[in-house]
Short mmCIF file of C-alpha atoms in Angstrom, two decimals:
data_model
loop_
_atom_site.label_atom_id
_atom_site.label_comp_id
_atom_site.label_asym_id
_atom_site.label_seq_id
_atom_site.Cartn_x
_atom_site.Cartn_y
_atom_site.Cartn_z
CA UNK Q 245 0.00 0.00 0.00
CA UNK Q 246 1.31 3.38 -1.00
CA UNK Q 247 0.21 6.43 0.91
CA UNK Q 248 1.05 10.10 0.88
CA UNK Q 249 0.97 12.69 3.62
CA UNK Q 250 -2.14 14.73 4.37
CA UNK Q 251 -2.66 17.27 1.61
CA UNK Q 252 -2.05 20.95 2.25
CA UNK Q 253 -2.53 23.29 -0.72
CA UNK Q 254 0.83 24.69 -1.78
CA UNK Q 255 -0.60 28.14 -2.52
CA UNK Q 256 -2.54 29.32 0.48
CA UNK Q 257 -4.43 32.13 -1.21
CA UNK Q 258 -5.90 29.64 -3.69
CA UNK Q 259 -7.48 27.52 -1.00
CA UNK Q 260 -11.25 27.28 -1.36
CA UNK Q 261 -13.47 27.97 1.60
CA UNK Q 262 -15.47 24.78 2.30
CA UNK Q 263 -18.77 26.68 2.50
CA UNK Q 264 -18.13 28.26 -0.90
CA UNK Q 265 -17.21 24.85 -2.32
CA UNK Q 266 -20.43 23.29 -1.04
CA UNK Q 267 -22.68 26.12 -2.21
CA UNK Q 268 -21.16 26.40 -5.71
CA UNK Q 269 -20.99 22.64 -6.22
CA UNK Q 270 -24.47 21.96 -4.84
CA UNK Q 271 -26.10 24.79 -6.79
CA UNK Q 272 -24.77 23.50 -10.09
CA UNK Q 273 -25.71 19.91 -9.32
CA UNK Q 274 -29.18 20.98 -8.20
CA UNK Q 275 -29.77 22.78 -11.50
CA UNK Q 276 -28.58 19.78 -13.50
CA UNK Q 277 -30.95 17.45 -11.63
CA UNK Q 278 -33.73 19.97 -12.27
CA UNK Q 279 -32.93 19.75 -15.98
CA UNK Q 280 -32.81 15.94 -15.95
CA UNK Q 281 -36.07 15.53 -14.04
CA UNK Q 282 -38.03 18.10 -16.01
CA UNK Q 283 -38.48 15.90 -19.08
CA UNK Q 284 -39.62 12.99 -16.88
CA UNK Q 285 -42.20 15.11 -15.07
CA UNK Q 286 -43.38 16.52 -18.41
CA UNK Q 287 -43.40 13.17 -20.25
CA UNK Q 288 -47.17 13.19 -20.82
CA UNK Q 289 -47.10 16.72 -22.24
CA UNK Q 290 -44.04 16.01 -24.39
CA UNK Q 291 -45.74 12.92 -25.83
CA UNK Q 292 -48.63 15.12 -27.01
CA UNK Q 293 -46.33 17.71 -28.58
CA UNK Q 294 -43.60 15.55 -30.12
CA UNK Q 295 -45.49 12.55 -31.49
CA UNK Q 296 -48.34 12.01 -33.94
CA UNK Q 297 -51.80 12.74 -32.55
CA UNK Q 298 -53.15 9.25 -33.24
CA UNK Q 299 -52.93 7.01 -30.16
CA UNK Q 300 -50.95 7.25 -26.93
CA UNK Q 301 -47.19 7.67 -27.22
CA UNK Q 302 -46.39 7.82 -23.51
CA UNK Q 303 -44.18 4.71 -23.57
CA UNK Q 304 -42.27 5.97 -26.62
CA UNK Q 305 -41.71 9.30 -24.85
CA UNK Q 306 -40.44 7.52 -21.76
CA UNK Q 307 -38.03 5.56 -23.96
CA UNK Q 308 -36.64 8.81 -25.39
CA UNK Q 309 -36.44 10.35 -21.93
CA UNK Q 310 -34.71 7.22 -20.59
CA UNK Q 311 -32.11 7.45 -23.36
CA UNK Q 312 -30.28 10.03 -21.24
CA UNK Q 313 -29.64 7.33 -18.65
CA UNK Q 314 -28.43 4.84 -21.28
CA UNK Q 315 -25.71 7.16 -22.61
CA UNK Q 316 -24.31 8.06 -19.21
CA UNK Q 317 -21.67 5.28 -18.94
CA UNK Q 318 -20.05 6.58 -22.14
CA UNK Q 319 -20.18 10.14 -20.86
CA UNK Q 320 -18.59 9.10 -17.59
CA UNK Q 321 -15.49 7.87 -19.41
CA UNK Q 322 -15.21 11.13 -21.37
CA UNK Q 323 -15.66 13.43 -18.38
CA UNK Q 324 -13.82 11.09 -16.03
CA UNK Q 325 -10.77 11.22 -18.27
CA UNK Q 326 -10.93 15.03 -18.28
CA UNK Q 327 -11.35 15.11 -14.51
CA UNK Q 328 -8.44 12.75 -13.81
CA UNK Q 329 -6.07 14.30 -16.37
CA UNK Q 330 -6.87 18.03 -16.34
CA UNK Q 331 -8.85 18.62 -13.16
CA UNK Q 332 -12.15 18.14 -11.32
CA UNK Q 333 -13.22 21.76 -11.78
CA UNK Q 334 -12.94 21.86 -15.59
CA UNK Q 335 -14.91 18.67 -16.04
CA UNK Q 336 -17.99 19.76 -14.15
CA UNK Q 337 -17.85 23.27 -15.66
CA UNK Q 338 -18.07 21.74 -19.13
CA UNK Q 339 -20.91 19.44 -18.07
CA UNK Q 340 -22.86 22.41 -16.72
CA UNK Q 341 -22.63 24.26 -20.05
CA UNK Q 342 -23.74 21.22 -22.06
CA UNK Q 343 -26.66 20.55 -19.71
CA UNK Q 344 -27.88 24.15 -19.77
CA UNK Q 345 -27.71 24.42 -23.56
CA UNK Q 346 -29.52 21.09 -24.07
CA UNK Q 347 -32.36 21.96 -21.69
CA UNK Q 348 -32.86 25.37 -23.30
CA UNK Q 349 -32.96 23.81 -26.76
CA UNK Q 350 -35.60 21.25 -25.70
CA UNK Q 351 -37.81 24.23 -24.89
CA UNK Q 352 -37.26 25.49 -28.46
CA UNK Q 353 -38.18 22.31 -30.37
CA UNK Q 354 -41.16 22.86 -32.72
CA UNK Q 355 -44.09 20.47 -32.31
CA UNK Q 356 -44.73 17.32 -34.35
CA UNK Q 357 -47.43 19.22 -36.23
CA UNK Q 358 -44.78 21.67 -37.46
CA UNK Q 359 -41.75 19.51 -38.29
CA UNK Q 360 -42.99 15.91 -38.07
CA UNK Q 361 -40.62 13.18 -36.93
CA UNK Q 362 -37.79 15.67 -36.59
CA UNK Q 363 -39.43 16.70 -33.28
CA UNK Q 364 -38.89 13.42 -31.36
CA UNK Q 365 -35.48 13.01 -33.04
CA UNK Q 366 -34.38 16.43 -31.73
CA UNK Q 367 -35.74 15.54 -28.29
CA UNK Q 368 -33.68 12.34 -28.40
CA UNK Q 369 -30.51 14.23 -29.40
CA UNK Q 370 -30.87 16.78 -26.60
CA UNK Q 371 -31.71 14.12 -24.01
CA UNK Q 372 -28.56 12.23 -25.01
CA UNK Q 373 -26.55 15.41 -24.51
CA UNK Q 374 -28.18 15.84 -21.08
CA UNK Q 375 -27.16 12.29 -20.22
CA UNK Q 376 -23.58 13.01 -21.22
CA UNK Q 377 -23.60 16.18 -19.10
CA UNK Q 378 -24.99 14.68 -15.89
CA UNK Q 379 -22.50 11.80 -16.20
CA UNK Q 380 -19.69 14.28 -15.64
CA UNK Q 381 -21.49 16.55 -13.21
CA UNK Q 382 -22.41 14.37 -10.26
CA UNK Q 383 -19.15 12.46 -9.80
CA UNK Q 384 -17.14 15.65 -10.27
CA UNK Q 385 -19.13 17.60 -7.70
CA UNK Q 386 -19.01 14.83 -5.07
CA UNK Q 387 -15.28 14.24 -5.52
CA UNK Q 388 -14.54 17.96 -5.54
CA UNK Q 389 -16.38 18.48 -2.23
CA UNK Q 390 -14.91 15.33 -0.62
CA UNK Q 391 -11.35 16.29 -1.56
CA UNK Q 392 -11.85 19.53 0.37
CA UNK Q 393 -13.53 17.93 3.40
CA UNK Q 394 -11.99 16.58 6.64
CA UNK Q 395 -11.82 12.78 6.77
CA UNK Q 396 -14.48 12.46 9.48
CA UNK Q 397 -16.91 14.83 7.72
CA UNK Q 398 -16.96 13.52 4.16
CA UNK Q 399 -20.42 12.00 4.49
CA UNK Q 400 -21.72 15.19 6.08
CA UNK Q 401 -20.37 17.50 3.36
CA UNK Q 402 -21.11 15.25 0.37
CA UNK Q 403 -24.58 14.79 1.84
CA UNK Q 404 -25.36 18.30 0.61
CA UNK Q 405 -24.65 17.12 -2.94
CA UNK Q 406 -26.90 14.10 -2.36
CA UNK Q 407 -29.69 16.41 -1.16
CA UNK Q 408 -29.66 18.26 -4.47
CA UNK Q 409 -31.62 15.38 -6.02
CA UNK Q 410 -34.84 15.95 -4.03
CA UNK Q 411 -34.30 19.72 -4.05
CA UNK Q 412 -33.85 19.72 -7.83
CA UNK Q 413 -37.02 17.68 -8.17
CA UNK Q 414 -38.82 19.98 -5.72
CA UNK Q 415 -37.92 23.09 -7.71
CA UNK Q 416 -38.93 21.27 -10.89
CA UNK Q 417 -42.33 20.35 -9.44
CA UNK Q 418 -42.92 23.85 -8.10
CA UNK Q 419 -42.04 25.53 -11.40
CA UNK Q 420 -44.28 23.16 -13.38
CA UNK Q 421 -47.11 23.57 -10.87
CA UNK Q 422 -46.88 27.39 -10.89
CA UNK Q 423 -46.78 27.58 -14.69
CA UNK Q 424 -49.71 25.16 -14.99
CA UNK Q 425 -51.72 27.12 -12.41
CA UNK Q 426 -51.18 30.42 -14.25
CA UNK Q 427 -52.86 29.35 -17.50
CA UNK Q 428 -55.45 27.04 -18.96
CA UNK Q 429 -54.66 23.38 -19.65
CA UNK Q 430 -54.86 24.08 -23.40
CA UNK Q 431 -52.36 26.95 -23.21
CA UNK Q 432 -49.97 24.89 -21.09
CA UNK Q 433 -49.96 22.03 -23.61
CA UNK Q 434 -49.68 24.51 -26.50
CA UNK Q 435 -46.79 26.68 -25.28
CA UNK Q 436 -46.64 26.92 -21.48
CA UNK Q 437 -44.66 23.69 -21.11
CA UNK Q 438 -41.68 25.45 -22.72
CA UNK Q 439 -41.29 27.98 -19.90
CA UNK Q 440 -39.70 25.62 -17.32
CA UNK Q 441 -37.14 24.48 -19.92
CA UNK Q 442 -36.23 28.01 -20.99
CA UNK Q 443 -36.02 29.23 -17.38
CA UNK Q 444 -33.17 26.80 -16.70
CA UNK Q 445 -30.76 28.82 -18.83
CA UNK Q 446 -30.81 31.73 -16.36
CA UNK Q 447 -29.98 29.43 -13.44
CA UNK Q 448 -27.20 27.71 -15.37
CA UNK Q 449 -25.48 31.01 -16.23
CA UNK Q 450 -25.50 32.13 -12.59
CA UNK Q 451 -24.14 28.77 -11.43
CA UNK Q 452 -21.41 28.77 -14.08
CA UNK Q 453 -19.94 32.08 -12.91
CA UNK Q 454 -20.08 30.94 -9.27
CA UNK Q 455 -18.16 27.77 -10.12
CA UNK Q 456 -15.68 29.48 -12.41
CA UNK Q 457 -14.22 31.34 -9.41
CA UNK Q 458 -13.34 28.11 -7.61
CA UNK Q 459 -9.80 26.67 -7.59
CA UNK Q 460 -8.87 23.05 -8.19
CA UNK Q 461 -9.21 20.57 -5.31
CA UNK Q 462 -6.12 20.35 -3.03
CA UNK Q 463 -5.91 16.55 -3.33
CA UNK Q 464 -5.78 16.71 -7.13
CA UNK Q 465 -3.36 19.66 -7.10
CA UNK Q 466 -0.95 17.73 -4.89
CA UNK Q 467 -1.26 14.66 -7.10
CA UNK Q 468 -0.52 16.82 -10.14
CA UNK Q 469 2.42 18.47 -8.39
CA UNK Q 470 3.94 15.06 -7.63
CA UNK Q 471 3.46 13.95 -11.25
CA UNK Q 472 1.17 11.08 -10.26
CA UNK Q 473 -1.86 11.94 -12.39
CA UNK Q 474 -2.85 9.27 -14.87
CA UNK Q 475 -2.05 9.92 -18.54
CA UNK Q 476 -4.71 7.42 -19.59
CA UNK Q 477 -7.37 7.20 -16.84
CA UNK Q 478 -9.80 5.06 -18.83
CA UNK Q 479 -7.14 2.46 -19.61
CA UNK Q 480 -5.81 2.54 -16.05
CA UNK Q 481 -9.28 2.22 -14.54
CA UNK Q 482 -9.87 -1.06 -16.35
CA UNK Q 483 -6.32 -2.42 -16.06
CA UNK Q 484 -5.48 -1.61 -12.43
CA UNK Q 485 -5.47 -4.86 -10.47
CA UNK Q 486 -8.71 -5.29 -8.52
CA UNK Q 487 -10.32 -2.10 -9.83
CA UNK Q 488 -12.83 -3.82 -12.12
CA UNK Q 489 -14.01 -5.90 -9.16
CA UNK Q 490 -14.51 -2.69 -7.19
CA UNK Q 491 -16.51 -1.19 -10.07
CA UNK Q 492 -18.85 -4.18 -10.08
CA UNK Q 493 -19.21 -4.06 -6.30
CA UNK Q 494 -20.06 -0.37 -6.52
CA UNK Q 495 -22.65 -0.96 -9.26
CA UNK Q 496 -24.44 -3.94 -7.77
CA UNK Q 497 -23.68 -3.34 -4.10
CA UNK Q 498 -25.76 -0.21 -3.87
CA UNK Q 499 -25.58 2.15 -6.83
CA UNK Q 500 -28.06 0.45 -9.16
CA UNK Q 501 -30.38 -0.24 -6.23
CA UNK Q 502 -30.16 3.34 -4.99
CA UNK Q 503 -31.23 4.58 -8.39
CA UNK Q 504 -34.07 2.10 -8.76
CA UNK Q 505 -35.35 2.89 -5.24
CA UNK Q 506 -35.24 6.62 -5.95
CA UNK Q 507 -36.90 6.24 -9.35
CA UNK Q 508 -39.57 4.06 -7.74
CA UNK Q 509 -40.22 6.38 -4.80
CA UNK Q 510 -40.44 9.41 -7.08
CA UNK Q 511 -41.39 8.77 -10.71
CA UNK Q 512 -42.90 5.26 -10.64
CA UNK Q 513 -45.02 6.48 -7.72
CA UNK Q 514 -46.00 9.62 -9.63
CA UNK Q 515 -47.04 7.69 -12.75
CA UNK Q 516 -48.75 4.98 -10.67
CA UNK Q 517 -50.90 7.54 -8.86
CA UNK Q 518 -51.74 9.21 -12.18
CA UNK Q 519 -52.26 6.21 -14.44
CA UNK Q 520 -53.26 3.32 -12.15
CA UNK Q 521 -54.86 4.95 -9.12
CA UNK Q 522 -56.30 7.61 -11.50
CA UNK Q 523 -55.87 10.67 -9.31
CA UNK Q 524 -55.96 14.21 -10.79
CA UNK Q 525 -52.56 15.51 -11.90
CA UNK Q 526 -52.74 18.44 -9.47
CA UNK Q 527 -53.31 16.06 -6.54
CA UNK Q 528 -50.39 13.86 -7.58
CA UNK Q 529 -48.10 16.88 -7.97
CA UNK Q 530 -49.16 18.13 -4.53
CA UNK Q 531 -48.39 14.76 -2.90
CA UNK Q 532 -45.04 14.46 -4.68
CA UNK Q 533 -44.04 18.05 -3.89
CA UNK Q 534 -44.86 17.84 -0.17
CA UNK Q 535 -43.13 14.48 0.23
CA UNK Q 536 -40.05 15.66 -1.65
CA UNK Q 537 -39.81 18.75 0.54
CA UNK Q 538 -40.24 16.81 3.80
CA UNK Q 539 -37.74 14.09 2.87
CA UNK Q 540 -34.97 16.37 1.51
CA UNK Q 541 -33.32 16.78 4.93
CA UNK Q 542 -32.78 13.03 5.33
CA UNK Q 543 -30.40 12.77 2.39
CA UNK Q 544 -27.88 14.93 4.19
CA UNK Q 545 -28.74 13.36 7.57
CA UNK Q 546 -27.92 9.83 6.43
CA UNK Q 547 -24.69 11.04 4.84
CA UNK Q 548 -23.74 12.53 8.21
CA UNK Q 549 -24.77 9.37 10.06
CA UNK Q 550 -22.50 7.30 7.82
CA UNK Q 551 -19.51 9.31 9.13
CA UNK Q 552 -20.24 7.89 12.56
CA UNK Q 553 -21.32 4.28 12.01
CA UNK Q 554 -20.03 3.53 8.49
CA UNK Q 555 -21.39 3.68 4.94
CA UNK Q 556 -22.41 0.00 4.75
CA UNK Q 557 -24.70 -0.02 7.77
CA UNK Q 558 -26.69 2.99 6.60
CA UNK Q 559 -26.86 1.81 3.01
CA UNK Q 560 -27.87 -1.73 3.97
CA UNK Q 561 -30.56 -0.41 6.31
CA UNK Q 562 -32.03 1.68 3.52
CA UNK Q 563 -32.01 -1.28 1.11
CA UNK Q 564 -33.79 -3.60 3.56
CA UNK Q 565 -36.37 -0.92 4.38
CA UNK Q 566 -36.95 -0.34 0.65
CA UNK Q 567 -37.48 -4.06 0.01
CA UNK Q 568 -40.27 -4.06 2.58
CA UNK Q 569 -41.79 -0.67 1.77
CA UNK Q 570 -41.98 -0.79 -2.05
CA UNK Q 571 -44.63 -3.55 -2.37
CA UNK Q 572 -46.40 -2.38 0.79
CA UNK Q 573 -46.57 1.24 -0.34
CA UNK Q 574 -47.95 0.53 -3.81
CA UNK Q 575 -50.59 -1.82 -2.44
CA UNK Q 576 -51.71 0.91 -0.01
CA UNK Q 577 -51.64 3.55 -2.74
CA UNK Q 578 -54.35 1.62 -4.57
CA UNK Q 579 -56.32 0.65 -1.46
CA UNK Q 580 -56.46 4.22 -0.17
CA UNK Q 581 -56.55 6.13 -3.45
CA UNK Q 582 -58.99 3.96 -5.40
CA UNK Q 583 -60.66 1.41 -3.11
CA UNK Q 584 -63.72 1.06 -5.36
CA UNK Q 585 -61.75 0.27 -8.50
CA UNK Q 586 -62.92 3.33 -10.42
CA UNK Q 587 -61.93 3.49 -14.08
CA UNK Q 588 -61.82 7.26 -14.50
CA UNK Q 589 -59.92 10.13 -12.90
CA UNK Q 590 -61.43 10.98 -9.52
CA UNK Q 591 -60.88 13.22 -6.51
CA UNK Q 592 -60.03 11.96 -3.01
CA UNK Q 593 -60.65 13.59 0.35
CA UNK Q 594 -58.05 15.34 2.52
CA UNK Q 595 -57.66 12.35 4.84
CA UNK Q 596 -56.80 9.99 1.97
CA UNK Q 597 -54.40 12.56 0.53
CA UNK Q 598 -52.55 12.83 3.84
CA UNK Q 599 -52.35 9.05 4.14
CA UNK Q 600 -50.84 8.79 0.67
CA UNK Q 601 -48.35 11.49 1.60
CA UNK Q 602 -47.35 9.59 4.74
CA UNK Q 603 -46.79 6.31 2.89
CA UNK Q 604 -44.86 8.01 0.11
CA UNK Q 605 -42.77 9.86 2.71
CA UNK Q 606 -41.66 6.60 4.37
CA UNK Q 607 -40.64 5.22 0.99
CA UNK Q 608 -38.70 8.39 0.22
CA UNK Q 609 -36.85 8.26 3.56
CA UNK Q 610 -35.78 4.69 2.77
CA UNK Q 611 -34.51 6.02 -0.55
CA UNK Q 612 -32.63 8.78 1.28
CA UNK Q 613 -30.90 6.17 3.44
CA UNK Q 614 -29.64 4.40 0.31
CA UNK Q 615 -28.52 7.65 -1.36
CA UNK Q 616 -27.26 9.82 1.51
CA UNK Q 617 -23.99 7.91 2.13
CA UNK Q 618 -23.56 6.68 -1.43
CA UNK Q 619 -21.50 9.58 -2.80
CA UNK Q 620 -18.86 9.25 -0.07
CA UNK Q 621 -18.93 5.46 -0.29
CA UNK Q 622 -18.38 5.48 -4.07
CA UNK Q 623 -15.47 7.92 -4.15
CA UNK Q 624 -13.74 6.24 -1.18
CA UNK Q 625 -13.58 2.94 -3.05
CA UNK Q 626 -11.18 4.17 -5.71
CA UNK Q 627 -7.59 5.52 -5.76
CA UNK Q 628 -7.03 9.24 -6.40
CA UNK Q 629 -5.44 9.11 -9.85
CA UNK Q 630 -8.37 7.18 -11.41
CA UNK Q 631 -11.07 8.19 -8.92
CA UNK Q 632 -13.13 10.38 -11.26
CA UNK Q 633 -13.14 7.85 -14.11
CA UNK Q 634 -13.77 4.80 -11.91
CA UNK Q 635 -16.46 6.37 -9.76
CA UNK Q 636 -18.10 8.08 -12.73
CA UNK Q 637 -18.29 4.86 -14.75
CA UNK Q 638 -19.60 2.77 -11.83
CA UNK Q 639 -22.10 5.45 -10.84
CA UNK Q 640 -23.39 5.93 -14.36
CA UNK Q 641 -23.61 2.21 -15.09
CA UNK Q 642 -25.58 1.63 -11.90
CA UNK Q 643 -27.46 4.89 -11.52
CA UNK Q 644 -27.83 5.47 -15.25
CA UNK Q 645 -28.01 2.25 -17.25
CA UNK Q 646 -29.38 -0.27 -14.71
CA UNK Q 647 -31.30 1.77 -12.15
CA UNK Q 648 -32.05 4.70 -14.45
CA UNK Q 649 -34.17 2.48 -16.68
CA UNK Q 650 -36.58 1.72 -13.83
CA UNK Q 651 -39.38 4.09 -14.87
CA UNK Q 652 -39.33 2.85 -18.45
CA UNK Q 653 -38.89 -0.85 -17.61
CA UNK Q 654 -41.68 -0.92 -15.01
CA UNK Q 655 -44.03 0.69 -17.52
CA UNK Q 656 -42.89 -1.72 -20.24
CA UNK Q 657 -43.46 -4.76 -18.00
CA UNK Q 658 -46.94 -3.52 -17.11
CA UNK Q 659 -47.89 -3.22 -20.78
CA UNK Q 660 -46.20 -6.44 -21.95
CA UNK Q 661 -47.03 -9.09 -19.34
CA UNK Q 662 -50.49 -10.65 -19.26
CA UNK Q 663 -51.42 -11.24 -15.61
CA UNK Q 664 -54.56 -11.14 -13.50
CA UNK Q 665 -56.33 -7.82 -12.99
CA UNK Q 666 -55.31 -7.93 -9.32
CA UNK Q 667 -51.61 -8.18 -10.17
CA UNK Q 668 -51.62 -5.94 -13.26
CA UNK Q 669 -50.89 -2.59 -11.55
CA UNK Q 670 -48.01 -4.07 -9.51
CA UNK Q 671 -46.22 -6.39 -11.96
CA UNK Q 672 -43.69 -3.72 -12.93
CA UNK Q 673 -42.33 -3.65 -9.37
CA UNK Q 674 -40.56 -6.95 -10.07
CA UNK Q 675 -37.69 -4.98 -11.62
CA UNK Q 676 -36.80 -2.65 -8.71
CA UNK Q 677 -37.34 -5.41 -6.13
CA UNK Q 678 -34.94 -7.76 -7.95
CA UNK Q 679 -32.23 -5.09 -8.09
CA UNK Q 680 -32.67 -4.33 -4.38
CA UNK Q 681 -32.35 -8.02 -3.44
CA UNK Q 682 -29.10 -8.30 -5.43
CA UNK Q 683 -27.75 -5.17 -3.75
CA UNK Q 684 -28.50 -6.48 -0.25
CA UNK Q 685 -26.57 -9.69 -0.96
CA UNK Q 686 -23.58 -7.95 -2.59
CA UNK Q 687 -23.44 -5.19 0.01
CA UNK Q 688 -23.66 -7.56 2.96
CA UNK Q 689 -21.04 -10.06 1.81
CA UNK Q 690 -18.71 -8.50 -0.77
CA UNK Q 691 -18.50 -4.71 -0.37
CA UNK Q 692 -15.71 -3.27 1.85
CA UNK Q 693 -16.34 -0.56 4.45
CA UNK Q 694 -14.77 2.70 3.32
CA UNK Q 695 -15.51 5.52 5.76
CA UNK Q 696 -12.06 5.41 7.40
CA UNK Q 697 -10.19 5.48 4.08
CA UNK Q 698 -7.61 8.20 3.40
CA UNK Q 699 -8.37 9.88 0.07
CA UNK Q 700 -4.66 10.30 -0.65
CA UNK Q 701 -4.21 6.52 -0.51
CA UNK Q 702 -3.50 5.35 -4.06
CA UNK Q 703 -4.00 1.64 -3.40
CA UNK Q 704 -7.03 -0.44 -4.37
CA UNK Q 705 -9.48 -0.79 -1.47
CA UNK Q 706 -10.25 -4.48 -1.15
CA UNK Q 707 -10.90 -5.03 2.54
#
C-alpha cells in the first residue's frame, strides 16, 4: 500500500473555503438534476407535442427520456478522463454548459405538427446530450467536495450534494405547478410547457460564474504536483489490479439499487398515482411536492450518520427498508386512493391525501438512506489518480443504465405481461425489487467498508 501525507494546498491564497465549495458545487448539481427531471415530469405533455396525434405515445416518450440514462456510462469515461487528467473543476464546468444548452434547446423544439418526426429526433438528441452532461457533473461535484472535506466529515459534506436530487425535483415540481396554475390546460400544452425548460438557462449562467471562481481541489493539485496523475485514466481504470471488481461491487452493491429505489419512490409512484390509481394531476403533484420537501433533509442526515457508524450499515438499512416498503406502499396507494376500483380520474378527500403522503414519505426516507452515504462510499472505493473515471463509470452504469431504466422498464413490463387484474398494476415492481435483493446480498457479503479510508491513498481498497 502506498500512501502520501495529508494534503495541504501549496498556494494558500488559492485555498477554497469549504462553504463556498459546497454552495457552488451543490447549486450547479441541483440545477442539473432539475434539468434531468423536467423531461420525466413533463413526459405526458411532451408525448402530445412531439409525437403524432393518433394514439398514446407515452411509452415511446419515456423511452426517449430514458435514453439520457443509457448514454451516461459513455459520458462518464469522457468526463472522467478530463477530470483525472486536467482537473475536477474543468470537467464539471463543461458538463454544466452542455446541460444548460440542451435543456434550453428542448424548450425550443417545434411540435410534431410543425416539423414531423424531426421533433422526437431532436428531443432524443438533446436528451442524449443531457445524459452526457450529468455523467460528468455528479461524480465531479461529489469528488470535488470530498477532496476539500476533513476525513471524518466527508459523508456530512457530500450529503449536501446528495440532497440536491430531491431539491432539484422539488424546484422542478414547483415551477411546473406554478406555470400550470397560471394558465389554462390548453395553453400549457400549447406553449406553457416550454417555460420551465427556458427558465433553466438563467440558473445555469449564474451557477457557471459561481463555479468558475473556484480553484482546483487540493488533493488533485498535490497529485498533479507530484506527477502522479494518470495519462490514460480510462485504460488505467480497467487495467489496475482489482479495480474492475470494485466497479462491479459499486454498481451492484448499492448504486443500481439506490437509483431504482429513488426512481420508484419518485417517478414510478408519480405515474402509478396518475395512471393506475387515476388521481388528478394536481393532486399527484401536490403529494409528490410535499413528500419531496419533507424528505430532503434526510439525504444529508444519512450522509452525516455514515460518518459515525459507516457507509455499509446505513446503506444496507435503507435497502432492507426499501425491500419491505416498495410492495407495501404501492398496495396501499391503490387501497387508499382507489378502493372502489374506479376506471376514470377521480378526486379523493383530505384524509386519503394525507395518508398517501405519509406512505410516500416513508418510501422516500428509505430512498434517502440508500442515497445519503452513497457519494462518499463510491469515491472512497477508488484511488485518487483514477477516482473520477472509476467512480463516474460505476455510478453511471448503476445509476444510469441499470437503475435509471426503472421508470421505463416498469411501464414496459406492465404493458407487456399478461397477468390477472389484481396483479396488473403491480407487476412492474418486479424490476426494482430484484435489483434491491441483489444489492443487499452484494453489500452484505462483498462490499468493503470505506468511511475510514484516506483519500490520498492510491492503493485499491479491497478489505
